[in-house]
mmCIF file with all atom_site columns, C-alpha atoms in Angstrom:
data_model
loop_
_atom_site.group_PDB
_atom_site.id
_atom_site.type_symbol
_atom_site.label_atom_id
_atom_site.label_alt_id
_atom_site.label_comp_id
_atom_site.label_asym_id
_atom_site.label_entity_id
_atom_site.label_seq_id
_atom_site.pdbx_PDB_ins_code
_atom_site.Cartn_x
_atom_site.Cartn_y
_atom_site.Cartn_z
_atom_site.occupancy
_atom_site.B_iso_or_equiv
_atom_site.pdbx_formal_charge
_atom_site.auth_seq_id
_atom_site.auth_comp_id
_atom_site.auth_asym_id
_atom_site.auth_atom_id
_atom_site.pdbx_PDB_model_num
ATOM 1   C CA . GLY X 1 1   ? 10.858  10.266  5.945   1.00 64.00 ? 1   GLY X CA 1
ATOM 2   C CA . ALA X 1 2   ? 7.629   10.659  7.021   1.00 79.00 ? 2   ALA X CA 1
ATOM 3   C CA . VAL X 1 3   ? 7.376   7.925   9.515   1.00 89.00 ? 3   VAL X CA 1
ATOM 4   C CA . VAL X 1 4   ? 4.004   5.787   10.570  1.00 93.00 ? 4   VAL X CA 1
ATOM 5   C CA . SER X 1 5   ? 3.199   3.971   12.813  1.00 95.00 ? 5   SER X CA 1
ATOM 6   C CA . GLN X 1 6   ? 0.748   0.682   13.464  1.00 96.00 ? 6   GLN X CA 1
ATOM 7   C CA . HIS X 1 7   ? -1.044  -0.353  16.953  1.00 96.00 ? 7   HIS X CA 1
ATOM 8   C CA . PRO X 1 8   ? -0.971  -3.005  17.461  1.00 97.00 ? 8   PRO X CA 1
ATOM 9   C CA . SER X 1 9   ? 1.795   -5.194  15.321  1.00 96.00 ? 9   SER X CA 1
ATOM 10  C CA . TRP X 1 10  ? -0.961  -8.146  15.916  1.00 96.00 ? 10  TRP X CA 1
ATOM 11  C CA . VAL X 1 11  ? -3.536  -9.215  17.886  1.00 97.00 ? 11  VAL X CA 1
ATOM 12  C CA . ILE X 1 12  ? -5.214  -12.231 18.287  1.00 97.00 ? 12  ILE X CA 1
ATOM 13  C CA . CYS X 1 13  ? -9.044  -12.261 19.574  1.00 95.00 ? 13  CYS X CA 1
ATOM 14  C CA . LYS X 1 14  ? -11.679 -14.486 19.955  1.00 96.00 ? 14  LYS X CA 1
ATOM 15  C CA . SER X 1 15  ? -15.061 -14.335 17.592  1.00 96.00 ? 15  SER X CA 1
ATOM 16  C CA . GLY X 1 16  ? -17.501 -11.584 18.859  1.00 96.00 ? 16  GLY X CA 1
ATOM 17  C CA . THR X 1 17  ? -14.725 -9.438  20.216  1.00 96.00 ? 17  THR X CA 1
ATOM 18  C CA . SER X 1 18  ? -13.850 -5.381  19.409  1.00 97.00 ? 18  SER X CA 1
ATOM 19  C CA . VAL X 1 19  ? -10.632 -5.036  18.267  1.00 97.00 ? 19  VAL X CA 1
ATOM 20  C CA . LYS X 1 20  ? -8.663  -1.244  17.387  1.00 97.00 ? 20  LYS X CA 1
ATOM 21  C CA . ILE X 1 21  ? -5.870  -0.305  15.875  1.00 97.00 ? 21  ILE X CA 1
ATOM 22  C CA . GLU X 1 22  ? -4.363  2.997   15.838  1.00 97.00 ? 22  GLU X CA 1
ATOM 23  C CA . CYS X 1 23  ? -2.241  4.287   13.026  1.00 95.00 ? 23  CYS X CA 1
ATOM 24  C CA . ARG X 1 24  ? -0.192  7.619   14.080  1.00 94.00 ? 24  ARG X CA 1
ATOM 25  C CA . SER X 1 25  ? 2.069   9.812   11.788  1.00 91.00 ? 25  SER X CA 1
ATOM 26  C CA . LEU X 1 26  ? 4.989   10.522  13.765  1.00 90.00 ? 26  LEU X CA 1
ATOM 27  C CA . ASP X 1 27  ? 6.428   13.429  12.490  1.00 84.00 ? 27  ASP X CA 1
ATOM 28  C CA . PHE X 1 28  ? 4.375   15.057  10.446  1.00 83.00 ? 28  PHE X CA 1
ATOM 29  C CA . GLN X 1 29  ? 0.515   16.232  9.821   1.00 85.00 ? 29  GLN X CA 1
ATOM 30  C CA . ALA X 1 30  ? -1.723  13.676  8.222   1.00 84.00 ? 30  ALA X CA 1
ATOM 31  C CA . THR X 1 31  ? -5.027  15.707  5.742   1.00 81.00 ? 31  THR X CA 1
ATOM 32  C CA . THR X 1 32  ? -5.748  12.333  4.973   1.00 89.00 ? 32  THR X CA 1
ATOM 33  C CA . MET X 1 33  ? -5.059  8.313   6.309   1.00 93.00 ? 33  MET X CA 1
ATOM 34  C CA . PHE X 1 34  ? -6.375  5.319   4.637   1.00 94.00 ? 34  PHE X CA 1
ATOM 35  C CA . TRP X 1 35  ? -6.823  2.308   5.968   1.00 96.00 ? 35  TRP X CA 1
ATOM 36  C CA . TYR X 1 36  ? -6.172  -0.773  3.558   1.00 96.00 ? 36  TYR X CA 1
ATOM 37  C CA . ARG X 1 37  ? -6.960  -4.416  3.603   1.00 96.00 ? 37  ARG X CA 1
ATOM 38  C CA . GLN X 1 38  ? -5.044  -7.156  2.517   1.00 94.00 ? 38  GLN X CA 1
ATOM 39  C CA . PHE X 1 39  ? -4.744  -10.337 1.823   1.00 89.00 ? 39  PHE X CA 1
ATOM 40  C CA . PRO X 1 40  ? -1.483  -13.380 1.602   1.00 86.00 ? 40  PRO X CA 1
ATOM 41  C CA . LYS X 1 41  ? 0.045   -12.735 -1.400  1.00 82.00 ? 41  LYS X CA 1
ATOM 42  C CA . GLN X 1 42  ? -1.925  -10.434 -2.290  1.00 87.00 ? 42  GLN X CA 1
ATOM 43  C CA . SER X 1 43  ? -2.029  -6.778  -3.466  1.00 90.00 ? 43  SER X CA 1
ATOM 44  C CA . LEU X 1 44  ? -3.291  -3.377  -1.046  1.00 92.00 ? 44  LEU X CA 1
ATOM 45  C CA . MET X 1 45  ? -7.510  -3.348  -1.278  1.00 92.00 ? 45  MET X CA 1
ATOM 46  C CA . LEU X 1 46  ? -8.012  0.709   0.245   1.00 92.00 ? 46  LEU X CA 1
ATOM 47  C CA . MET X 1 47  ? -11.169 -0.267  2.377   1.00 95.00 ? 47  MET X CA 1
ATOM 48  C CA . ALA X 1 48  ? -11.813 3.614   3.481   1.00 94.00 ? 48  ALA X CA 1
ATOM 49  C CA . THR X 1 49  ? -10.756 6.987   3.350   1.00 92.00 ? 49  THR X CA 1
ATOM 50  C CA . SER X 1 50  ? -10.240 8.406   6.753   1.00 90.00 ? 50  SER X CA 1
ATOM 51  C CA . ASN X 1 51  ? -10.086 13.393  6.840   1.00 85.00 ? 51  ASN X CA 1
ATOM 52  C CA . GLU X 1 52  ? -9.533  14.725  10.760  1.00 81.00 ? 52  GLU X CA 1
ATOM 53  C CA . GLY X 1 53  ? -13.062 16.075  11.782  1.00 80.00 ? 53  GLY X CA 1
ATOM 54  C CA . SER X 1 54  ? -15.081 14.136  9.355   1.00 82.00 ? 54  SER X CA 1
ATOM 55  C CA . LYS X 1 55  ? -16.705 10.906  8.794   1.00 86.00 ? 55  LYS X CA 1
ATOM 56  C CA . ALA X 1 56  ? -14.635 8.871   7.409   1.00 91.00 ? 56  ALA X CA 1
ATOM 57  C CA . THR X 1 57  ? -15.434 7.983   2.823   1.00 92.00 ? 57  THR X CA 1
ATOM 58  C CA . TYR X 1 58  ? -15.624 3.409   2.269   1.00 94.00 ? 58  TYR X CA 1
ATOM 59  C CA . GLU X 1 59  ? -15.045 1.628   -0.662  1.00 93.00 ? 59  GLU X CA 1
ATOM 60  C CA . GLN X 1 60  ? -17.483 0.205   -2.035  1.00 92.00 ? 60  GLN X CA 1
ATOM 61  C CA . GLY X 1 61  ? -18.268 -3.449  -0.044  1.00 92.00 ? 61  GLY X CA 1
ATOM 62  C CA . VAL X 1 62  ? -16.649 -2.144  3.143   1.00 94.00 ? 62  VAL X CA 1
ATOM 63  C CA . GLU X 1 63  ? -20.014 -2.325  6.580   1.00 93.00 ? 63  GLU X CA 1
ATOM 64  C CA . LYS X 1 64  ? -19.154 0.948   7.401   1.00 92.00 ? 64  LYS X CA 1
ATOM 65  C CA . ASP X 1 65  ? -20.186 -0.208  11.234  1.00 94.00 ? 65  ASP X CA 1
ATOM 66  C CA . LYS X 1 66  ? -18.601 -3.445  10.642  1.00 95.00 ? 66  LYS X CA 1
ATOM 67  C CA . PHE X 1 67  ? -14.838 -1.066  10.764  1.00 96.00 ? 67  PHE X CA 1
ATOM 68  C CA . LEU X 1 68  ? -15.457 1.777   12.683  1.00 95.00 ? 68  LEU X CA 1
ATOM 69  C CA . ILE X 1 69  ? -12.507 5.129   11.590  1.00 94.00 ? 69  ILE X CA 1
ATOM 70  C CA . ASN X 1 70  ? -12.406 7.671   13.409  1.00 90.00 ? 70  ASN X CA 1
ATOM 71  C CA . HIS X 1 71  ? -9.619  10.843  13.387  1.00 88.00 ? 71  HIS X CA 1
ATOM 72  C CA . ALA X 1 72  ? -9.613  12.384  15.633  1.00 82.00 ? 72  ALA X CA 1
ATOM 73  C CA . SER X 1 73  ? -7.223  14.319  15.033  1.00 87.00 ? 73  SER X CA 1
ATOM 74  C CA . LEU X 1 74  ? -4.896  15.354  12.178  1.00 86.00 ? 74  LEU X CA 1
ATOM 75  C CA . THR X 1 75  ? -2.125  12.715  14.093  1.00 90.00 ? 75  THR X CA 1
ATOM 76  C CA . LEU X 1 76  ? -4.413  10.252  14.405  1.00 92.00 ? 76  LEU X CA 1
ATOM 77  C CA . SER X 1 77  ? -6.728  7.694   13.203  1.00 93.00 ? 77  SER X CA 1
ATOM 78  C CA . THR X 1 78  ? -8.087  4.041   14.223  1.00 95.00 ? 78  THR X CA 1
ATOM 79  C CA . LEU X 1 79  ? -10.169 1.451   12.715  1.00 96.00 ? 79  LEU X CA 1
ATOM 80  C CA . THR X 1 80  ? -12.778 -0.717  15.317  1.00 97.00 ? 80  THR X CA 1
ATOM 81  C CA . VAL X 1 81  ? -13.022 -4.274  14.153  1.00 97.00 ? 81  VAL X CA 1
ATOM 82  C CA . THR X 1 82  ? -16.637 -4.680  15.847  1.00 96.00 ? 82  THR X CA 1
ATOM 83  C CA . SER X 1 83  ? -17.654 -8.040  16.766  1.00 96.00 ? 83  SER X CA 1
ATOM 84  C CA . ALA X 1 84  ? -14.565 -10.003 14.613  1.00 96.00 ? 84  ALA X CA 1
ATOM 85  C CA . HIS X 1 85  ? -15.181 -13.436 13.294  1.00 96.00 ? 85  HIS X CA 1
ATOM 86  C CA . PRO X 1 86  ? -12.081 -14.768 10.688  1.00 95.00 ? 86  PRO X CA 1
ATOM 87  C CA . GLU X 1 87  ? -13.147 -13.747 7.920   1.00 94.00 ? 87  GLU X CA 1
ATOM 88  C CA . ASP X 1 88  ? -11.818 -11.052 9.362   1.00 95.00 ? 88  ASP X CA 1
ATOM 89  C CA . SER X 1 89  ? -8.535  -12.058 9.676   1.00 96.00 ? 89  SER X CA 1
ATOM 90  C CA . SER X 1 90  ? -5.658  -10.232 8.306   1.00 95.00 ? 90  SER X CA 1
ATOM 91  C CA . PHE X 1 91  ? -3.141  -7.060  6.871   1.00 96.00 ? 91  PHE X CA 1
ATOM 92  C CA . TYR X 1 92  ? -4.638  -4.347  7.550   1.00 97.00 ? 92  TYR X CA 1
ATOM 93  C CA . ILE X 1 93  ? -2.348  -1.317  7.106   1.00 97.00 ? 93  ILE X CA 1
ATOM 94  C CA . CYS X 1 94  ? -2.550  2.565   7.719   1.00 96.00 ? 94  CYS X CA 1
ATOM 95  C CA . SER X 1 95  ? -0.752  4.912   5.428   1.00 94.00 ? 95  SER X CA 1
ATOM 96  C CA . ALA X 1 96  ? -0.805  9.408   6.262   1.00 92.00 ? 96  ALA X CA 1
ATOM 97  C CA . ARG X 1 97  ? -1.036  11.336  3.258   1.00 86.00 ? 97  ARG X CA 1
ATOM 98  C CA . PHE X 1 98  ? -0.289  15.494  2.938   1.00 73.00 ? 98  PHE X CA 1
ATOM 99  C CA . ASN X 1 99  ? -0.473  17.683  0.618   1.00 69.00 ? 99  ASN X CA 1
ATOM 100 C CA . THR X 1 100 ? 0.788   15.985  -2.270  1.00 72.00 ? 100 THR X CA 1
ATOM 101 C CA . ASP X 1 101 ? -0.438  12.759  -3.519  1.00 70.00 ? 101 ASP X CA 1
ATOM 102 C CA . THR X 1 102 ? 2.549   10.158  -1.746  1.00 79.00 ? 102 THR X CA 1
ATOM 103 C CA . GLN X 1 103 ? 1.081   7.998   1.340   1.00 86.00 ? 103 GLN X CA 1
ATOM 104 C CA . TYR X 1 104 ? 3.131   6.877   3.904   1.00 90.00 ? 104 TYR X CA 1
ATOM 105 C CA . PHE X 1 105 ? 2.003   3.604   5.530   1.00 93.00 ? 105 PHE X CA 1
ATOM 106 C CA . GLY X 1 106 ? 3.114   2.683   8.400   1.00 95.00 ? 106 GLY X CA 1
ATOM 107 C CA . PRO X 1 107 ? 4.122   -1.381  9.159   1.00 95.00 ? 107 PRO X CA 1
ATOM 108 C CA . GLY X 1 108 ? 0.515   -2.864  9.482   1.00 96.00 ? 108 GLY X CA 1
ATOM 109 C CA . THR X 1 109 ? -1.350  -4.897  11.944  1.00 97.00 ? 109 THR X CA 1
ATOM 110 C CA . ARG X 1 110 ? -2.174  -8.265  11.601  1.00 96.00 ? 110 ARG X CA 1
ATOM 111 C CA . LEU X 1 111 ? -5.562  -9.593  13.135  1.00 97.00 ? 111 LEU X CA 1
ATOM 112 C CA . THR X 1 112 ? -5.845  -12.883 13.671  1.00 96.00 ? 112 THR X CA 1
ATOM 113 C CA . VAL X 1 113 ? -9.986  -14.280 14.958  1.00 96.00 ? 113 VAL X CA 1
ATOM 114 C CA . LEU X 1 114 ? -10.191 -17.672 16.632  1.00 95.00 ? 114 LEU X CA 1
ATOM 115 C CA . THR S 2 1   ? -13.532 0.187   -12.239 1.00 53.00 ? 1   THR S CA 1
ATOM 116 C CA . GLN S 2 2   ? -9.801  1.418   -12.460 1.00 59.00 ? 2   GLN S CA 1
ATOM 117 C CA . LEU S 2 3   ? -7.656  -1.204  -12.573 1.00 78.00 ? 3   LEU S CA 1
ATOM 118 C CA . LEU S 2 4   ? -3.652  -1.316  -12.432 1.00 91.00 ? 4   LEU S CA 1
ATOM 119 C CA . GLU S 2 5   ? -2.280  -4.779  -13.828 1.00 94.00 ? 5   GLU S CA 1
ATOM 120 C CA . GLN S 2 6   ? 1.507   -5.325  -13.099 1.00 96.00 ? 6   GLN S CA 1
ATOM 121 C CA . SER S 2 7   ? 3.351   -7.917  -14.869 1.00 96.00 ? 7   SER S CA 1
ATOM 122 C CA . PRO S 2 8   ? 4.523   -10.237 -14.374 1.00 96.00 ? 8   PRO S CA 1
ATOM 123 C CA . GLN S 2 9   ? 2.744   -11.739 -11.392 1.00 94.00 ? 9   GLN S CA 1
ATOM 124 C CA . PHE S 2 10  ? 6.041   -13.364 -10.342 1.00 96.00 ? 10  PHE S CA 1
ATOM 125 C CA . LEU S 2 11  ? 9.987   -13.857 -10.812 1.00 96.00 ? 11  LEU S CA 1
ATOM 126 C CA . SER S 2 12  ? 12.678  -15.621 -9.993  1.00 97.00 ? 12  SER S CA 1
ATOM 127 C CA . ILE S 2 13  ? 15.629  -15.155 -10.923 1.00 96.00 ? 13  ILE S CA 1
ATOM 128 C CA . GLN S 2 14  ? 19.639  -15.617 -10.350 1.00 97.00 ? 14  GLN S CA 1
ATOM 129 C CA . GLU S 2 15  ? 21.895  -12.830 -8.478  1.00 97.00 ? 15  GLU S CA 1
ATOM 130 C CA . GLY S 2 16  ? 23.243  -10.319 -11.213 1.00 97.00 ? 16  GLY S CA 1
ATOM 131 C CA . GLU S 2 17  ? 20.602  -10.039 -13.591 1.00 97.00 ? 17  GLU S CA 1
ATOM 132 C CA . ASN S 2 18  ? 17.882  -7.934  -14.594 1.00 97.00 ? 18  ASN S CA 1
ATOM 133 C CA . LEU S 2 19  ? 14.340  -7.323  -14.595 1.00 97.00 ? 19  LEU S CA 1
ATOM 134 C CA . THR S 2 20  ? 11.857  -5.295  -15.780 1.00 98.00 ? 20  THR S CA 1
ATOM 135 C CA . VAL S 2 21  ? 8.353   -5.286  -14.404 1.00 98.00 ? 21  VAL S CA 1
ATOM 136 C CA . TYR S 2 22  ? 5.572   -3.679  -16.381 1.00 97.00 ? 22  TYR S CA 1
ATOM 137 C CA . CYS S 2 23  ? 1.644   -1.353  -14.450 1.00 97.00 ? 23  CYS S CA 1
ATOM 138 C CA . ASN S 2 24  ? -0.592  -1.192  -18.166 1.00 95.00 ? 24  ASN S CA 1
ATOM 139 C CA . SER S 2 25  ? -3.682  0.811   -16.854 1.00 94.00 ? 25  SER S CA 1
ATOM 140 C CA . SER S 2 26  ? -6.664  2.668   -18.911 1.00 90.00 ? 26  SER S CA 1
ATOM 141 C CA . SER S 2 27  ? -6.977  4.732   -16.587 1.00 90.00 ? 27  SER S CA 1
ATOM 142 C CA . VAL S 2 28  ? -4.926  8.230   -16.315 1.00 91.00 ? 28  VAL S CA 1
ATOM 143 C CA . PHE S 2 29  ? -3.113  9.214   -13.119 1.00 92.00 ? 29  PHE S CA 1
ATOM 144 C CA . SER S 2 30  ? -1.584  12.004  -11.870 1.00 90.00 ? 30  SER S CA 1
ATOM 145 C CA . SER S 2 31  ? 1.326   10.687  -10.382 1.00 90.00 ? 31  SER S CA 1
ATOM 146 C CA . LEU S 2 32  ? 2.261   6.667   -10.540 1.00 93.00 ? 32  LEU S CA 1
ATOM 147 C CA . GLN S 2 33  ? 4.828   4.904   -6.929  1.00 93.00 ? 33  GLN S CA 1
ATOM 148 C CA . TRP S 2 34  ? 6.541   2.244   -6.408  1.00 96.00 ? 34  TRP S CA 1
ATOM 149 C CA . TYR S 2 35  ? 6.875   0.557   -3.075  1.00 95.00 ? 35  TYR S CA 1
ATOM 150 C CA . ARG S 2 36  ? 8.585   -3.000  -1.910  1.00 96.00 ? 36  ARG S CA 1
ATOM 151 C CA . GLN S 2 37  ? 6.754   -4.779  0.484   1.00 95.00 ? 37  GLN S CA 1
ATOM 152 C CA . GLU S 2 38  ? 8.656   -7.151  2.721   1.00 92.00 ? 38  GLU S CA 1
ATOM 153 C CA . PRO S 2 39  ? 6.645   -10.161 4.547   1.00 89.00 ? 39  PRO S CA 1
ATOM 154 C CA . GLY S 2 40  ? 4.911   -8.026  7.177   1.00 89.00 ? 40  GLY S CA 1
ATOM 155 C CA . GLU S 2 41  ? 5.588   -5.596  6.881   1.00 92.00 ? 41  GLU S CA 1
ATOM 156 C CA . GLY S 2 42  ? 4.273   -1.738  5.089   1.00 93.00 ? 42  GLY S CA 1
ATOM 157 C CA . PRO S 2 43  ? 4.982   -0.825  1.602   1.00 94.00 ? 43  PRO S CA 1
ATOM 158 C CA . VAL S 2 44  ? 7.951   1.740   1.937   1.00 93.00 ? 44  VAL S CA 1
ATOM 159 C CA . LEU S 2 45  ? 8.033   4.310   -0.851  1.00 91.00 ? 45  LEU S CA 1
ATOM 160 C CA . LEU S 2 46  ? 10.751  3.601   -3.829  1.00 95.00 ? 46  LEU S CA 1
ATOM 161 C CA . VAL S 2 47  ? 9.962   6.888   -6.246  1.00 94.00 ? 47  VAL S CA 1
ATOM 162 C CA . THR S 2 48  ? 7.227   8.826   -7.118  1.00 92.00 ? 48  THR S CA 1
ATOM 163 C CA . VAL S 2 49  ? 6.835   10.508  -10.365 1.00 93.00 ? 49  VAL S CA 1
ATOM 164 C CA . VAL S 2 50  ? 4.729   12.525  -11.943 1.00 92.00 ? 50  VAL S CA 1
ATOM 165 C CA . THR S 2 51  ? 5.615   13.568  -15.578 1.00 93.00 ? 51  THR S CA 1
ATOM 166 C CA . GLY S 2 52  ? 4.266   12.316  -18.942 1.00 94.00 ? 52  GLY S CA 1
ATOM 167 C CA . GLY S 2 53  ? 7.384   10.422  -20.152 1.00 95.00 ? 53  GLY S CA 1
ATOM 168 C CA . GLU S 2 54  ? 9.990   11.123  -16.930 1.00 96.00 ? 54  GLU S CA 1
ATOM 169 C CA . VAL S 2 55  ? 12.521  8.421   -16.086 1.00 97.00 ? 55  VAL S CA 1
ATOM 170 C CA . LYS S 2 56  ? 14.179  8.865   -12.522 1.00 97.00 ? 56  LYS S CA 1
ATOM 171 C CA . LYS S 2 57  ? 16.923  6.131   -11.177 1.00 97.00 ? 57  LYS S CA 1
ATOM 172 C CA . LEU S 2 58  ? 17.683  4.894   -7.714  1.00 94.00 ? 58  LEU S CA 1
ATOM 173 C CA . LYS S 2 59  ? 20.524  3.221   -7.785  1.00 95.00 ? 59  LYS S CA 1
ATOM 174 C CA . ARG S 2 60  ? 19.499  0.000   -9.367  1.00 97.00 ? 60  ARG S CA 1
ATOM 175 C CA . LEU S 2 61  ? 17.110  0.886   -10.234 1.00 97.00 ? 61  LEU S CA 1
ATOM 176 C CA . THR S 2 62  ? 15.406  2.925   -13.183 1.00 98.00 ? 62  THR S CA 1
ATOM 177 C CA . PHE S 2 63  ? 11.345  4.226   -13.020 1.00 98.00 ? 63  PHE S CA 1
ATOM 178 C CA . GLN S 2 64  ? 9.408   5.547   -16.293 1.00 97.00 ? 64  GLN S CA 1
ATOM 179 C CA . PHE S 2 65  ? 6.213   7.042   -16.376 1.00 96.00 ? 65  PHE S CA 1
ATOM 180 C CA . GLY S 2 66  ? 4.970   6.269   -19.793 1.00 96.00 ? 66  GLY S CA 1
ATOM 181 C CA . ASP S 2 67  ? 4.301   9.243   -22.091 1.00 95.00 ? 67  ASP S CA 1
ATOM 182 C CA . ALA S 2 68  ? 0.327   9.318   -21.392 1.00 95.00 ? 68  ALA S CA 1
ATOM 183 C CA . ARG S 2 69  ? 0.627   8.593   -17.692 1.00 94.00 ? 69  ARG S CA 1
ATOM 184 C CA . LYS S 2 70  ? -1.439  5.473   -17.822 1.00 94.00 ? 70  LYS S CA 1
ATOM 185 C CA . ASP S 2 71  ? 1.594   3.177   -17.426 1.00 95.00 ? 71  ASP S CA 1
ATOM 186 C CA . SER S 2 72  ? 5.193   2.821   -15.989 1.00 97.00 ? 72  SER S CA 1
ATOM 187 C CA . SER S 2 73  ? 7.753   -0.050  -15.697 1.00 97.00 ? 73  SER S CA 1
ATOM 188 C CA . LEU S 2 74  ? 10.310  -1.134  -13.478 1.00 98.00 ? 74  LEU S CA 1
ATOM 189 C CA . HIS S 2 75  ? 14.383  -2.109  -14.201 1.00 98.00 ? 75  HIS S CA 1
ATOM 190 C CA . ILE S 2 76  ? 16.495  -3.328  -11.880 1.00 97.00 ? 76  ILE S CA 1
ATOM 191 C CA . THR S 2 77  ? 20.269  -3.832  -12.671 1.00 97.00 ? 77  THR S CA 1
ATOM 192 C CA . ALA S 2 78  ? 21.658  -6.424  -11.522 1.00 97.00 ? 78  ALA S CA 1
ATOM 193 C CA . ALA S 2 79  ? 19.266  -8.121  -9.087  1.00 97.00 ? 79  ALA S CA 1
ATOM 194 C CA . GLN S 2 80  ? 20.621  -9.008  -5.636  1.00 97.00 ? 80  GLN S CA 1
ATOM 195 C CA . PRO S 2 81  ? 19.071  -11.405 -2.669  1.00 96.00 ? 81  PRO S CA 1
ATOM 196 C CA . GLY S 2 82  ? 18.752  -8.178  -0.550  1.00 95.00 ? 82  GLY S CA 1
ATOM 197 C CA . ASP S 2 83  ? 15.601  -7.094  -4.124  1.00 96.00 ? 83  ASP S CA 1
ATOM 198 C CA . THR S 2 84  ? 13.595  -10.045 -3.395  1.00 96.00 ? 84  THR S CA 1
ATOM 199 C CA . GLY S 2 85  ? 10.063  -8.817  -1.724  1.00 95.00 ? 85  GLY S CA 1
ATOM 200 C CA . LEU S 2 86  ? 6.859   -7.671  -3.254  1.00 96.00 ? 86  LEU S CA 1
ATOM 201 C CA . TYR S 2 87  ? 6.693   -4.534  -5.885  1.00 97.00 ? 87  TYR S CA 1
ATOM 202 C CA . LEU S 2 88  ? 3.843   -2.612  -5.477  1.00 96.00 ? 88  LEU S CA 1
ATOM 203 C CA . CYS S 2 89  ? 2.574   0.114   -7.772  1.00 96.00 ? 89  CYS S CA 1
ATOM 204 C CA . ALA S 2 90  ? 0.163   2.650   -7.562  1.00 94.00 ? 90  ALA S CA 1
ATOM 205 C CA . GLY S 2 91  ? -1.074  5.513   -9.024  1.00 92.00 ? 91  GLY S CA 1
ATOM 206 C CA . ALA S 2 92  ? -3.251  8.410   -7.874  1.00 88.00 ? 92  ALA S CA 1
ATOM 207 C CA . LEU S 2 93  ? -6.364  10.089  -9.531  1.00 80.00 ? 93  LEU S CA 1
ATOM 208 C CA . ARG S 2 94  ? -7.674  13.244  -9.072  1.00 71.00 ? 94  ARG S CA 1
ATOM 209 C CA . THR S 2 95  ? -10.093 11.740  -6.221  1.00 66.00 ? 95  THR S CA 1
ATOM 210 C CA . ASP S 2 96  ? -6.577  11.329  -4.228  1.00 73.00 ? 96  ASP S CA 1
ATOM 211 C CA . LYS S 2 97  ? -7.226  7.891   -3.822  1.00 83.00 ? 97  LYS S CA 1
ATOM 212 C CA . LEU S 2 98  ? -4.311  4.943   -4.743  1.00 87.00 ? 98  LEU S CA 1
ATOM 213 C CA . ILE S 2 99  ? -4.956  1.968   -6.430  1.00 89.00 ? 99  ILE S CA 1
ATOM 214 C CA . PHE S 2 100 ? -2.243  -0.536  -6.330  1.00 92.00 ? 100 PHE S CA 1
ATOM 215 C CA . GLY S 2 101 ? -1.651  -2.737  -8.743  1.00 94.00 ? 101 GLY S CA 1
ATOM 216 C CA . THR S 2 102 ? -1.882  -6.801  -8.551  1.00 92.00 ? 102 THR S CA 1
ATOM 217 C CA . GLY S 2 103 ? 1.849   -7.225  -7.211  1.00 94.00 ? 103 GLY S CA 1
ATOM 218 C CA . THR S 2 104 ? 4.840   -8.901  -8.877  1.00 96.00 ? 104 THR S CA 1
ATOM 219 C CA . ARG S 2 105 ? 6.528   -10.625 -6.430  1.00 96.00 ? 105 ARG S CA 1
ATOM 220 C CA . LEU S 2 106 ? 10.121  -10.963 -6.928  1.00 97.00 ? 106 LEU S CA 1
ATOM 221 C CA . GLN S 2 107 ? 12.434  -13.933 -5.619  1.00 97.00 ? 107 GLN S CA 1
ATOM 222 C CA . VAL S 2 108 ? 16.105  -13.244 -6.071  1.00 97.00 ? 108 VAL S CA 1
ATOM 223 C CA . PHE S 2 109 ? 18.559  -16.271 -5.094  1.00 96.00 ? 109 PHE S CA 1
ATOM 224 C CA . PRO S 2 110 ? 22.408  -16.485 -5.159  1.00 95.00 ? 110 PRO S CA 1
#
């Protein structure tokens, strides 16, 4: 099956700092990557859709200047949480898709902002 | 806003029992996927159903896509503790986004 990795798996940072999360498709080229956020005991909420070489499309209510997405290649997308605050603490999950509706998910990154 | 409602929200059963999880929407989906997620991990794909009325079996799990492609069900036969987890349905829209269901948290006790 398709493998998607995320790095780091967890990160703790101070309020006001920026944190970068990487998402890589290891054995396939992803036409599209997606970033989700998941609060405890809740379902996944789509934050943005990222296509290689073009600007990300953000969902309503997601601040694009707060959550910077860069899709540098067909195997790598990054999410940078800028000037993080405690309310940004969450489980961030990426997924990658190629030529079908099926998305393959990374293992997630737990962000804790102190 | 497209919504995918799952029921029940929580299910706590004994090993060996059968169960069914439902996923309902007013939207029509081009396909629907079922995932299982364990704490601290990403969702793992179980199955994708595409055709209205389609039934797929994966060992003790049976998935059905509604005729109108608006709803789906997951039936587990003889549940085992290893089936414990968060089950998520997700419908694919023509916009290539996935809309996730509200989730069903299953606990199977030995």
